[in-house]
PDB file of C-alpha atoms in Angstrom:
ATOM      1  CA  MET A1046      13.816 -19.033 -26.276  1.00  0.00           C
ATOM      2  CA  GLY A1047      14.398 -17.199 -29.569  1.00  0.00           C
ATOM      3  CA  LYS A1048      13.865 -13.652 -30.669  1.00  0.00           C
ATOM      4  CA  ARG A1049      10.682 -11.890 -29.654  1.00  0.00           C
ATOM      5  CA  TYR A1050       8.719  -9.328 -31.630  1.00  0.00           C
ATOM      6  CA  PHE A1051       7.077  -6.461 -29.730  1.00  0.00           C
ATOM      7  CA  CYS A1052       4.110  -4.696 -31.344  1.00  0.00           C
ATOM      8  CA  ASP A1053       3.901  -1.055 -30.201  1.00  0.00           C
ATOM      9  CA  TYR A1054       0.297  -0.711 -31.356  1.00  0.00           C
ATOM     10  CA  CYS A1055      -0.994  -3.719 -29.399  1.00  0.00           C
ATOM     11  CA  ASP A1056       1.515  -3.484 -26.535  1.00  0.00           C
ATOM     12  CA  ARG A1057       2.307  -7.189 -26.655  1.00  0.00           C
ATOM     13  CA  SER A1058       5.133  -9.449 -27.702  1.00  0.00           C
ATOM     14  CA  PHE A1059       5.335 -12.905 -29.265  1.00  0.00           C
ATOM     15  CA  GLN A1060       7.902 -15.283 -30.701  1.00  0.00           C
ATOM     16  CA  ASP A1061       9.294 -13.726 -33.876  1.00  0.00           C
ATOM     17  CA  ASN A1062       8.948 -15.927 -36.924  1.00  0.00           C
ATOM     18  CA  LEU A1063       7.354 -15.368 -40.306  1.00  0.00           C
ATOM     19  CA  HIS A1064       4.114 -17.216 -39.518  1.00  0.00           C
ATOM     20  CA  ASN A1065       3.488 -15.512 -36.154  1.00  0.00           C
ATOM     21  CA  ARG A1066       4.315 -12.059 -37.449  1.00  0.00           C
ATOM     22  CA  LYS A1067       2.036 -12.383 -40.500  1.00  0.00           C
ATOM     23  CA  LYS A1068      -0.763 -13.780 -38.360  1.00  0.00           C
ATOM     24  CA  HIS A1069      -0.464 -10.892 -35.889  1.00  0.00           C
ATOM     25  CA  LEU A1070      -0.116  -8.100 -38.457  1.00  0.00           C
ATOM     26  CA  ASN A1071      -3.199  -9.300 -40.361  1.00  0.00           C
ATOM     27  CA  GLY A1072      -5.246  -9.882 -37.212  1.00  0.00           C
ATOM     28  CA  VAL A1073      -8.331  -7.856 -36.336  1.00  0.00           C
ATOM     29  CA  GLN A1074      -6.982  -6.767 -32.924  1.00  0.00           C
ATOM     30  CA  HIS A1075      -3.784  -5.375 -34.458  1.00  0.00           C
ATOM     31  CA  LEU A1076      -5.610  -3.566 -37.270  1.00  0.00           C
ATOM     32  CA  ARG A1077      -8.008  -1.942 -34.782  1.00  0.00           C
ATOM     33  CA  ALA A1078      -5.186  -0.898 -32.443  1.00  0.00           C
ATOM     34  CA  LYS A1079      -3.273   0.555 -35.393  1.00  0.00           C
ATOM     35  CA  ARG A1080      -6.345   2.513 -36.555  1.00  0.00           C
ATOM     36  CA  VAL A1081      -6.904   3.905 -33.048  1.00  0.00           C
ATOM     37  CA  TRP A1082      -3.255   4.987 -32.899  1.00  0.00           C
ATOM     38  CA  TYR A1083      -3.407   6.859 -36.210  1.00  0.00           C
ATOM     39  CA  ASP A1084      -6.768   8.400 -35.327  1.00  0.00           C
ATOM     40  CA  LEU A1085      -5.010  10.253 -32.502  1.00  0.00           C
ATOM     41  CA  PHE A1086      -3.180  12.341 -35.113  1.00  0.00           C
ATOM     42  CA  ARG A1087      -6.064  13.257 -37.432  1.00  0.00           C
ATOM     43  CA  ASP A1088      -6.890  16.929 -37.745  1.00  0.00           C
ATOM     44  CA  ALA A1089     -10.040  18.348 -36.174  1.00  0.00           C
ATOM     45  CA  ALA A1090     -11.703  19.115 -39.518  1.00  0.00           C
ATOM     46  CA  ALA A1091     -11.560  15.462 -40.611  1.00  0.00           C
ATOM     47  CA  ILE A1092     -12.925  14.287 -37.270  1.00  0.00           C
ATOM     48  CA  LEU A1093     -15.747  16.831 -37.369  1.00  0.00           C
ATOM     49  CA  GLN A1094     -16.723  15.887 -40.908  1.00  0.00           C
ATOM     50  CA  GLU A1095     -16.807  12.182 -40.041  1.00  0.00           C
ATOM     51  CA  GLU A1096     -18.765  12.678 -36.797  1.00  0.00           C
ATOM     52  CA  GLN A1097     -21.381  14.877 -38.472  1.00  0.00           C
ATOM     53  CA  THR A1098     -22.196  12.127 -40.984  1.00  0.00           C
ATOM     54  CA  LYS A1099     -22.758   9.524 -38.245  1.00  0.00           C
ATOM     55  CA  LYS A1100     -26.001   9.037 -36.357  1.00  0.00           C
ATOM     56  CA  PRO A1101     -25.839   9.299 -32.542  1.00  0.00           C
ATOM     57  CA  CYS A1102     -25.323   6.048 -30.638  1.00  0.00           C
ATOM     58  CA  ARG A1103     -28.499   5.375 -28.651  1.00  0.00           C
ATOM     59  CA  LYS A1104     -26.813   3.098 -26.121  1.00  0.00           C
ATOM     60  CA  PHE A1105     -24.106   5.685 -25.456  1.00  0.00           C
ATOM     61  CA  LEU A1106     -26.664   8.484 -25.034  1.00  0.00           C
ATOM     62  CA  GLN A1107     -28.776   6.412 -22.621  1.00  0.00           C
ATOM     63  CA  THR A1108     -26.057   4.854 -20.459  1.00  0.00           C
ATOM     64  CA  GLY A1109     -22.879   6.788 -21.215  1.00  0.00           C
ATOM     65  CA  GLN A1110     -21.178   3.567 -22.321  1.00  0.00           C
ATOM     66  CA  CYS A1111     -21.112   1.513 -25.486  1.00  0.00           C
ATOM     67  CA  ASP A1112     -19.986  -2.092 -25.827  1.00  0.00           C
ATOM     68  CA  PHE A1113     -18.286  -1.320 -29.143  1.00  0.00           C
ATOM     69  CA  GLY A1114     -16.238   1.640 -27.862  1.00  0.00           C
ATOM     70  CA  SER A1115     -14.093   3.234 -30.559  1.00  0.00           C
ATOM     71  CA  ASN A1116     -15.215   0.561 -33.042  1.00  0.00           C
ATOM     72  CA  CYS A1117     -18.847   1.712 -32.902  1.00  0.00           C
ATOM     73  CA  ARG A1118     -20.225   2.886 -36.238  1.00  0.00           C
ATOM     74  CA  PHE A1119     -22.358   5.516 -34.501  1.00  0.00           C
ATOM     75  CA  SER A1120     -21.210   8.819 -33.012  1.00  0.00           C
ATOM     76  CA  HIS A1121     -20.386   9.075 -29.307  1.00  0.00           C
ATOM     77  CA  MET A1122     -20.119  12.867 -29.397  1.00  0.00           C
ATOM     78  CA  THR A1123     -22.690  15.063 -27.709  1.00  0.00           C
ATOM     79  CA  GLU A1124     -23.907  18.362 -29.152  1.00  0.00           C
ATOM     80  CA  GLN A1125     -21.506  20.225 -26.838  1.00  0.00           C
ATOM     81  CA  ASP A1126     -18.578  18.106 -28.057  1.00  0.00           C
ATOM     82  CA  LEU A1127     -19.489  18.832 -31.680  1.00  0.00           C
ATOM     83  CA  GLU A1128     -19.747  22.568 -30.927  1.00  0.00           C
ATOM     84  CA  LYS A1129     -16.313  22.580 -29.257  1.00  0.00           C
ATOM     85  CA  LEU A1130     -14.837  20.672 -32.183  1.00  0.00           C
ATOM     86  CA  SER A1131     -16.451  23.070 -34.646  1.00  0.00           C
ATOM     87  CA  ALA A1132     -15.034  26.058 -32.746  1.00  0.00           C
ATOM     88  CA  GLN A1133     -11.596  24.436 -32.794  1.00  0.00           C
ATOM     89  CA  VAL A1134     -11.837  23.899 -36.564  1.00  0.00           C
ATOM     90  CA  GLN A1135     -12.837  27.555 -37.083  1.00  0.00           C
ATOM     91  CA  ALA A1136      -9.955  28.772 -34.903  1.00  0.00           C
ATOM     92  CA  GLU A1137      -7.463  26.622 -36.822  1.00  0.00           C
ATOM     93  CA  LYS A1138      -8.870  27.906 -40.118  1.00  0.00           C
ATOM     94  CA  ARG A1139      -8.542  31.558 -39.009  1.00  0.00           C
ATOM     95  CA  LEU A1140      -4.981  30.979 -37.796  1.00  0.00           C
ATOM     96  CA  LYS A1141      -4.036  29.366 -41.102  1.00  0.00           C
ATOM     97  CA  GLU A1142      -5.580  32.284 -43.033  1.00  0.00           C
ATOM     98  CA  LEU A1143      -3.642  34.794 -40.931  1.00  0.00           C
ATOM     99  CA  GLN A1144      -0.419  32.909 -41.549  1.00  0.00           C
ATOM    100  CA  GLN A1145      -1.076  32.834 -45.308  1.00  0.00           C
ATOM    101  CA  GLU A1146      -1.735  36.579 -45.334  1.00  0.00           C
ATOM    102  CA  GLY A1147       1.675  37.084 -43.797  1.00  0.00           C
ATOM    103  CA  ALA A1148       0.506  38.358 -40.443  1.00  0.00           C
ATOM    104  CA  ASP A1149       3.228  38.188 -37.852  1.00  0.00           C
ATOM    105  CA  ILE A1150       1.912  35.858 -35.166  1.00  0.00           C
ATOM    106  CA  PRO A1151       4.437  35.516 -32.377  1.00  0.00           C
ATOM    107  CA  PRO A1152       4.697  32.073 -30.855  1.00  0.00           C
ATOM    108  CA  GLY A1153       3.181  32.033 -27.392  1.00  0.00           C
ATOM    109  CA  THR A1154       5.285  30.955 -24.485  1.00  0.00           C
ATOM    110  CA  ILE A1155       4.255  29.626 -21.125  1.00  0.00           C
ATOM    111  CA  GLU A1156       5.710  32.687 -19.431  1.00  0.00           C
ATOM    112  CA  ASP A1157       3.552  35.006 -21.555  1.00  0.00           C
ATOM    113  CA  TRP A1158       0.467  32.977 -20.754  1.00  0.00           C
ATOM    114  CA  LEU A1159       1.236  32.969 -17.019  1.00  0.00           C
ATOM    115  CA  GLU A1160       1.819  36.720 -17.052  1.00  0.00           C
ATOM    116  CA  LYS A1161      -1.484  37.401 -18.826  1.00  0.00           C
ATOM    117  CA  ARG A1162      -3.260  35.055 -16.430  1.00  0.00           C
ATOM    118  CA  ALA A1163      -1.791  36.813 -13.404  1.00  0.00           C
ATOM    119  CA  GLN A1164      -2.907  40.176 -14.811  1.00  0.00           C
ATOM    120  CA  ARG A1165      -6.445  38.885 -15.379  1.00  0.00           C
ATOM    121  CA  LEU A1166      -6.617  37.420 -11.861  1.00  0.00           C
ATOM    122  CA  SER A1167      -5.351  40.625 -10.255  1.00  0.00           C
ATOM    123  CA  ALA A1168      -7.822  42.688 -12.311  1.00  0.00           C
ATOM    124  CA  ALA A1169     -10.660  40.372 -11.297  1.00  0.00           C
ATOM    125  CA  GLN A1170      -9.701  40.609  -7.601  1.00  0.00           C
ATOM    126  CA  SER A1171      -9.464  44.392  -7.691  1.00  0.00           C
ATOM    127  CA  ASN A1172     -12.974  44.619  -9.199  1.00  0.00           C
TER     128      ASN A1172
END
């Protein structure tokens, strides 16, 4: 048994030789898995722009499932999902504008968030 090549995108391994590696790297399954991986790191504005140009997937709207999954050419986002994504894009845009203006935005820590949450909960209980 010789060397084996492990593909991180596809989560599989095979015997490592020139023919097998070329065949795998040019295969449809590998290209789709690679695209899905890189789509995880796209910014919200690009996703929103792409989803707004697509028509809604009828099968997904009717059943909640689509046979094509992430490879479907139609949008699987509901109106609520698009609104959340739009709000996220606006928030990122405002934050970027504040940073460009030179506003001092302190980085939030978990401790700060927990403290604010505890204050809100205690205020809500006292009311």
